[in-house]
Amino acid sequence: MIGSMQQEWADQPHRRTNPLTGETILVSAHRTKRPWLGQVEKLPVAELPAHDPDCYLCPGGKRAGGETNPEFEGPFVFTNDFPALLPEETSIGVTKDELFHAEPTRGTARVICFSPRHDLTLPELPLDAIRKVVDTWVEQARELGKEYRWVQIFENKGEMMGCSNPHPHCQIWAGDALPTLPAKEDEHQADWYAKHGTVLLEQVRDRELELQERIVVENDNWLFLVPFWAAWPYEVLLLPKQRVRRFDDLDDAMRTTLADILKQMLAKYDNLFGISFPYSMGWHGAPYPVDSPSDHWLFHAHAYPPLLRSATVRKFMVGYEMLAESQRDLTPEQAAQRLREQPVTLNRTGHSDD
Ligand code: H2U
Ligand code: ZN
């Protein structure tokens, strides 16, 4: 019985399979006792001004593309000045080469500044401001989903995750192709649906609600859990309690409760090591167009933080991970417990909310 395996899992190496991707990870929790003489990360700079005149994401900021940002008051969306995808048709055709396959692709990229405040991350914003960010995600997904098959909304937070600017923001890359990871998730969810007639992630959610071993925080409409198959130490998965396929399906109540649970989960992250917690977080829903087959899909978000043991000790996905498969030291159950113990409001001081 899975519910009683916690101790064995913590003591003995084993492998777990991610049903969304088919990938397997190695769990070897007994290794956390080993001595550490490795890299110590520098702590992120704590104090930021509410407005930075040199910031290209602040109201009135000058961007690399030559434009000046308006004096925005809520979330502000603009087309990325260095987009990885371009909307124009290209002259590239599909190569008829089995060994060197290439194909054209179209798309666009945007940036969303969460708010005019240079210094307030998502969990530090008031609830109504986070709700506006949620509304912006929904609007953007809807709009771009009319033209593109996949709309990837994601946030890189913190220098450790390659974030270029501390002004809280996220990115959208939308394109006509279904990228590798969502394509795997689509395939595995479709296979599950064909085999069982149920929705894979709804089954996971219901089991987790029964077991209460890996759930971190929940409210009326949502829950955050550390997935059974998590690869990153404090990786979490957000699932809805209702049948939601994509951003488009979120009603008024679900948007408000989404803002609320995000604020709580991200505050827990910050509280864990007493810093503004770095991560990459992003949203996955059924591919567009909205009328494509999506009964097998459940909307969700993944967050992948790089930290392992403290504000300064990070997990490297190197060596075995690059050459064999992902490996983790802490069990997902231990990670869930540590996150569960954290308060849902920020402990960190030093920011005024005015
Ligand atoms: P990241 O910090 O997650 O890299 O996001 C910042 C994005 O902002 C990045 O994709 C874009 C970069 O291309 N950007 C602009 O569009 N205009 C600018 O003036 C600078 C940065
Ligand atoms: Zn700024």
PDB file of C-alpha atoms in Angstrom, residues 55-221:
ATOM      1  CA  CYS A  55      14.779  49.609 -15.716  1.00  0.00           C
ATOM      2  CA  TYR A  56      13.436  48.644 -19.137  1.00  0.00           C
ATOM      3  CA  LEU A  57      10.399  47.025 -17.508  1.00  0.00           C
ATOM      4  CA  CYS A  58       9.366  49.978 -15.309  1.00  0.00           C
ATOM      5  CA  PRO A  59       6.727  52.534 -16.383  1.00  0.00           C
ATOM      6  CA  GLY A  60       8.506  55.138 -18.524  1.00  0.00           C
ATOM      7  CA  GLY A  61      11.444  52.732 -19.061  1.00  0.00           C
ATOM      8  CA  LYS A  62      13.354  52.764 -22.349  1.00  0.00           C
ATOM      9  CA  ARG A  63      13.442  49.407 -24.081  1.00  0.00           C
ATOM     10  CA  ALA A  64      16.131  47.942 -26.316  1.00  0.00           C
ATOM     11  CA  GLY A  65      13.787  48.152 -29.300  1.00  0.00           C
ATOM     12  CA  GLY A  66      13.677  51.962 -28.920  1.00  0.00           C
ATOM     13  CA  GLU A  67      10.184  52.165 -27.413  1.00  0.00           C
ATOM     14  CA  THR A  68       9.330  53.881 -24.131  1.00  0.00           C
ATOM     15  CA  ASN A  69       6.932  52.064 -21.787  1.00  0.00           C
ATOM     16  CA  PRO A  70       3.690  53.901 -20.957  1.00  0.00           C
ATOM     17  CA  GLU A  71       2.885  54.928 -17.364  1.00  0.00           C
ATOM     18  CA  PHE A  72       1.052  51.624 -16.751  1.00  0.00           C
ATOM     19  CA  GLU A  73      -0.741  50.911 -13.481  1.00  0.00           C
ATOM     20  CA  GLY A  74      -1.636  47.207 -13.751  1.00  0.00           C
ATOM     21  CA  PRO A  75      -0.054  44.393 -15.765  1.00  0.00           C
ATOM     22  CA  PHE A  76       1.633  45.630 -18.956  1.00  0.00           C
ATOM     23  CA  VAL A  77       2.118  43.457 -22.052  1.00  0.00           C
ATOM     24  CA  PHE A  78       4.509  44.187 -24.923  1.00  0.00           C
ATOM     25  CA  THR A  79       6.048  42.256 -27.805  1.00  0.00           C
ATOM     26  CA  ASN A  80       9.506  40.985 -26.864  1.00  0.00           C
ATOM     27  CA  ASP A  81      12.193  43.102 -28.516  1.00  0.00           C
ATOM     28  CA  PHE A  82      14.253  39.934 -29.022  1.00  0.00           C
ATOM     29  CA  PRO A  83      11.588  37.341 -29.892  1.00  0.00           C
ATOM     30  CA  ALA A  84      12.681  33.724 -30.363  1.00  0.00           C
ATOM     31  CA  LEU A  85       9.815  33.206 -32.837  1.00  0.00           C
ATOM     32  CA  LEU A  86       8.694  35.437 -35.684  1.00  0.00           C
ATOM     33  CA  PRO A  87       5.179  35.736 -37.142  1.00  0.00           C
ATOM     34  CA  GLU A  88       6.257  36.077 -40.775  1.00  0.00           C
ATOM     35  CA  GLU A  89       6.189  33.167 -43.211  1.00  0.00           C
ATOM     36  CA  THR A  90       9.731  32.015 -43.901  1.00  0.00           C
ATOM     37  CA  SER A  91      11.348  30.718 -47.076  1.00  0.00           C
ATOM     38  CA  ILE A  92      12.475  27.599 -45.215  1.00  0.00           C
ATOM     39  CA  GLY A  93      10.704  24.426 -46.306  1.00  0.00           C
ATOM     40  CA  VAL A  94      10.563  21.012 -44.686  1.00  0.00           C
ATOM     41  CA  THR A  95      13.829  19.240 -45.486  1.00  0.00           C
ATOM     42  CA  LYS A  96      13.175  15.929 -47.205  1.00  0.00           C
ATOM     43  CA  ASP A  97      16.125  14.480 -45.315  1.00  0.00           C
ATOM     44  CA  GLU A  98      15.677  11.644 -42.860  1.00  0.00           C
ATOM     45  CA  LEU A  99      18.906  12.415 -41.020  1.00  0.00           C
ATOM     46  CA  PHE A 100      18.831  16.187 -40.977  1.00  0.00           C
ATOM     47  CA  HIS A 101      15.206  17.068 -40.507  1.00  0.00           C
ATOM     48  CA  ALA A 102      14.280  20.747 -40.276  1.00  0.00           C
ATOM     49  CA  GLU A 103      10.986  22.528 -40.694  1.00  0.00           C
ATOM     50  CA  PRO A 104       9.739  26.112 -40.669  1.00  0.00           C
ATOM     51  CA  THR A 105       8.003  27.547 -37.617  1.00  0.00           C
ATOM     52  CA  ARG A 106       6.073  30.747 -36.886  1.00  0.00           C
ATOM     53  CA  GLY A 107       5.194  32.469 -33.651  1.00  0.00           C
ATOM     54  CA  THR A 108       5.554  35.480 -31.440  1.00  0.00           C
ATOM     55  CA  ALA A 109       6.923  36.379 -28.011  1.00  0.00           C
ATOM     56  CA  ARG A 110       5.644  38.829 -25.442  1.00  0.00           C
ATOM     57  CA  VAL A 111       6.647  40.056 -22.014  1.00  0.00           C
ATOM     58  CA  ILE A 112       4.171  40.772 -19.182  1.00  0.00           C
ATOM     59  CA  CYS A 113       5.269  43.133 -16.400  1.00  0.00           C
ATOM     60  CA  PHE A 114       3.185  42.020 -13.425  1.00  0.00           C
ATOM     61  CA  SER A 115       2.808  45.549 -12.050  1.00  0.00           C
ATOM     62  CA  PRO A 116       4.478  48.971 -12.131  1.00  0.00           C
ATOM     63  CA  ARG A 117       6.329  48.082  -8.924  1.00  0.00           C
ATOM     64  CA  HIS A 118       9.961  47.236  -9.591  1.00  0.00           C
ATOM     65  CA  ASP A 119      10.343  45.649  -6.164  1.00  0.00           C
ATOM     66  CA  LEU A 120       7.246  43.497  -5.565  1.00  0.00           C
ATOM     67  CA  THR A 121       7.244  39.851  -6.611  1.00  0.00           C
ATOM     68  CA  LEU A 122       3.972  37.946  -7.083  1.00  0.00           C
ATOM     69  CA  PRO A 123       3.472  36.878  -3.433  1.00  0.00           C
ATOM     70  CA  GLU A 124       4.231  40.435  -2.276  1.00  0.00           C
ATOM     71  CA  LEU A 125       1.519  41.959  -4.463  1.00  0.00           C
ATOM     72  CA  PRO A 126      -1.948  42.479  -2.987  1.00  0.00           C
ATOM     73  CA  LEU A 127      -4.511  39.830  -3.983  1.00  0.00           C
ATOM     74  CA  ASP A 128      -6.389  42.083  -6.413  1.00  0.00           C
ATOM     75  CA  ALA A 129      -3.139  42.850  -8.254  1.00  0.00           C
ATOM     76  CA  ILE A 130      -2.368  39.121  -8.584  1.00  0.00           C
ATOM     77  CA  ARG A 131      -5.915  38.601  -9.840  1.00  0.00           C
ATOM     78  CA  LYS A 132      -5.173  41.157 -12.594  1.00  0.00           C
ATOM     79  CA  VAL A 133      -2.123  39.124 -13.573  1.00  0.00           C
ATOM     80  CA  VAL A 134      -4.342  36.012 -13.782  1.00  0.00           C
ATOM     81  CA  ASP A 135      -6.822  37.945 -15.965  1.00  0.00           C
ATOM     82  CA  THR A 136      -3.953  39.005 -18.221  1.00  0.00           C
ATOM     83  CA  TRP A 137      -2.782  35.388 -18.587  1.00  0.00           C
ATOM     84  CA  VAL A 138      -6.329  34.361 -19.564  1.00  0.00           C
ATOM     85  CA  GLU A 139      -6.688  37.223 -22.095  1.00  0.00           C
ATOM     86  CA  GLN A 140      -3.288  36.545 -23.639  1.00  0.00           C
ATOM     87  CA  ALA A 141      -3.854  32.791 -23.890  1.00  0.00           C
ATOM     88  CA  ARG A 142      -7.263  33.379 -25.509  1.00  0.00           C
ATOM     89  CA  GLU A 143      -5.960  35.923 -27.973  1.00  0.00           C
ATOM     90  CA  LEU A 144      -2.811  34.049 -29.003  1.00  0.00           C
ATOM     91  CA  GLY A 145      -4.657  30.711 -28.999  1.00  0.00           C
ATOM     92  CA  LYS A 146      -6.752  31.978 -31.912  1.00  0.00           C
ATOM     93  CA  GLU A 147      -3.632  32.092 -34.045  1.00  0.00           C
ATOM     94  CA  TYR A 148      -1.185  29.606 -32.548  1.00  0.00           C
ATOM     95  CA  ARG A 149      -1.345  25.985 -31.445  1.00  0.00           C
ATOM     96  CA  TRP A 150       0.723  26.416 -28.298  1.00  0.00           C
ATOM     97  CA  VAL A 151       0.865  29.401 -25.955  1.00  0.00           C
ATOM     98  CA  GLN A 152       3.587  28.961 -23.362  1.00  0.00           C
ATOM     99  CA  ILE A 153       3.344  31.380 -20.456  1.00  0.00           C
ATOM    100  CA  PHE A 154       6.276  31.116 -18.038  1.00  0.00           C
ATOM    101  CA  GLU A 155       8.188  33.057 -15.422  1.00  0.00           C
ATOM    102  CA  ASN A 156      11.921  32.785 -14.818  1.00  0.00           C
ATOM    103  CA  LYS A 157      12.481  34.209 -11.378  1.00  0.00           C
ATOM    104  CA  GLY A 158      15.863  35.061  -9.897  1.00  0.00           C
ATOM    105  CA  GLU A 159      19.330  35.354 -11.379  1.00  0.00           C
ATOM    106  CA  MET A 160      19.902  31.661 -10.674  1.00  0.00           C
ATOM    107  CA  MET A 161      17.224  30.877 -13.274  1.00  0.00           C
ATOM    108  CA  GLY A 162      18.700  33.245 -15.833  1.00  0.00           C
ATOM    109  CA  CYS A 163      16.210  36.017 -15.206  1.00  0.00           C
ATOM    110  CA  SER A 164      17.613  39.176 -16.766  1.00  0.00           C
ATOM    111  CA  ASN A 165      15.805  41.806 -14.699  1.00  0.00           C
ATOM    112  CA  PRO A 166      14.463  41.803 -11.117  1.00  0.00           C
ATOM    113  CA  HIS A 167      11.342  43.747 -12.164  1.00  0.00           C
ATOM    114  CA  PRO A 168       8.670  41.025 -11.707  1.00  0.00           C
ATOM    115  CA  HIS A 169       7.613  39.781 -15.131  1.00  0.00           C
ATOM    116  CA  CYS A 170       6.861  36.693 -17.157  1.00  0.00           C
ATOM    117  CA  GLN A 171       7.114  35.751 -20.791  1.00  0.00           C
ATOM    118  CA  ILE A 172       4.863  34.273 -23.441  1.00  0.00           C
ATOM    119  CA  TRP A 173       6.170  32.335 -26.389  1.00  0.00           C
ATOM    120  CA  ALA A 174       3.402  31.285 -28.765  1.00  0.00           C
ATOM    121  CA  GLY A 175       3.908  29.218 -31.886  1.00  0.00           C
ATOM    122  CA  ASP A 176       2.335  27.030 -34.525  1.00  0.00           C
ATOM    123  CA  ALA A 177       4.190  23.915 -33.323  1.00  0.00           C
ATOM    124  CA  LEU A 178       3.481  21.800 -30.248  1.00  0.00           C
ATOM    125  CA  PRO A 179       6.844  21.861 -28.416  1.00  0.00           C
ATOM    126  CA  THR A 180       8.526  18.698 -27.143  1.00  0.00           C
ATOM    127  CA  LEU A 181       7.352  18.677 -23.492  1.00  0.00           C
ATOM    128  CA  PRO A 182       3.689  19.597 -24.008  1.00  0.00           C
ATOM    129  CA  ALA A 183       3.658  17.110 -26.909  1.00  0.00           C
ATOM    130  CA  LYS A 184       4.791  14.355 -24.516  1.00  0.00           C
ATOM    131  CA  GLU A 185       2.163  15.378 -21.967  1.00  0.00           C
ATOM    132  CA  ASP A 186      -0.491  15.448 -24.669  1.00  0.00           C
ATOM    133  CA  GLU A 187       0.457  11.975 -25.850  1.00  0.00           C
ATOM    134  CA  HIS A 188       0.596  10.435 -22.366  1.00  0.00           C
ATOM    135  CA  GLN A 189      -2.724  11.987 -21.313  1.00  0.00           C
ATOM    136  CA  ALA A 190      -4.342  10.826 -24.570  1.00  0.00           C
ATOM    137  CA  ASP A 191      -3.007   7.276 -24.072  1.00  0.00           C
ATOM    138  CA  TRP A 192      -4.346   7.182 -20.511  1.00  0.00           C
ATOM    139  CA  TYR A 193      -7.740   8.438 -21.653  1.00  0.00           C
ATOM    140  CA  ALA A 194      -7.923   5.858 -24.440  1.00  0.00           C
ATOM    141  CA  LYS A 195      -6.963   3.054 -22.046  1.00  0.00           C
ATOM    142  CA  HIS A 196      -8.994   4.003 -18.940  1.00  0.00           C
ATOM    143  CA  GLY A 197     -11.616   6.501 -20.099  1.00  0.00           C
ATOM    144  CA  THR A 198     -10.553   8.817 -17.266  1.00  0.00           C
ATOM    145  CA  VAL A 199      -8.410  11.953 -17.106  1.00  0.00           C
ATOM    146  CA  LEU A 200      -4.878  11.109 -15.923  1.00  0.00           C
ATOM    147  CA  LEU A 201      -4.307  14.214 -13.818  1.00  0.00           C
ATOM    148  CA  GLU A 202      -7.778  13.989 -12.255  1.00  0.00           C
ATOM    149  CA  GLN A 203      -6.895  10.473 -11.143  1.00  0.00           C
ATOM    150  CA  VAL A 204      -3.585  11.719  -9.703  1.00  0.00           C
ATOM    151  CA  ARG A 205      -5.387  14.563  -7.939  1.00  0.00           C
ATOM    152  CA  ASP A 206      -8.033  12.314  -6.400  1.00  0.00           C
ATOM    153  CA  ARG A 207      -5.454   9.847  -5.125  1.00  0.00           C
ATOM    154  CA  GLU A 208      -3.376  12.666  -3.649  1.00  0.00           C
ATOM    155  CA  LEU A 209      -6.449  14.105  -1.914  1.00  0.00           C
ATOM    156  CA  GLU A 210      -7.064  10.686  -0.385  1.00  0.00           C
ATOM    157  CA  LEU A 211      -3.442  10.109   0.676  1.00  0.00           C
ATOM    158  CA  GLN A 212      -2.655  13.644   1.912  1.00  0.00           C
ATOM    159  CA  GLU A 213       1.070  12.891   1.737  1.00  0.00           C
ATOM    160  CA  ARG A 214       2.303  15.262  -0.910  1.00  0.00           C
ATOM    161  CA  ILE A 215      -0.260  18.080  -0.856  1.00  0.00           C
ATOM    162  CA  VAL A 216       1.270  21.413   0.146  1.00  0.00           C
ATOM    163  CA  VAL A 217      -1.694  23.775   0.142  1.00  0.00           C
ATOM    164  CA  GLU A 218      -5.273  23.721  -1.149  1.00  0.00           C
ATOM    165  CA  ASN A 219      -8.368  25.907  -1.376  1.00  0.00           C
ATOM    166  CA  ASP A 220     -11.895  25.488  -2.784  1.00  0.00           C
ATOM    167  CA  ASN A 221     -10.775  25.198  -6.395  1.00  0.00           C
TER     168      ASN A 221
END
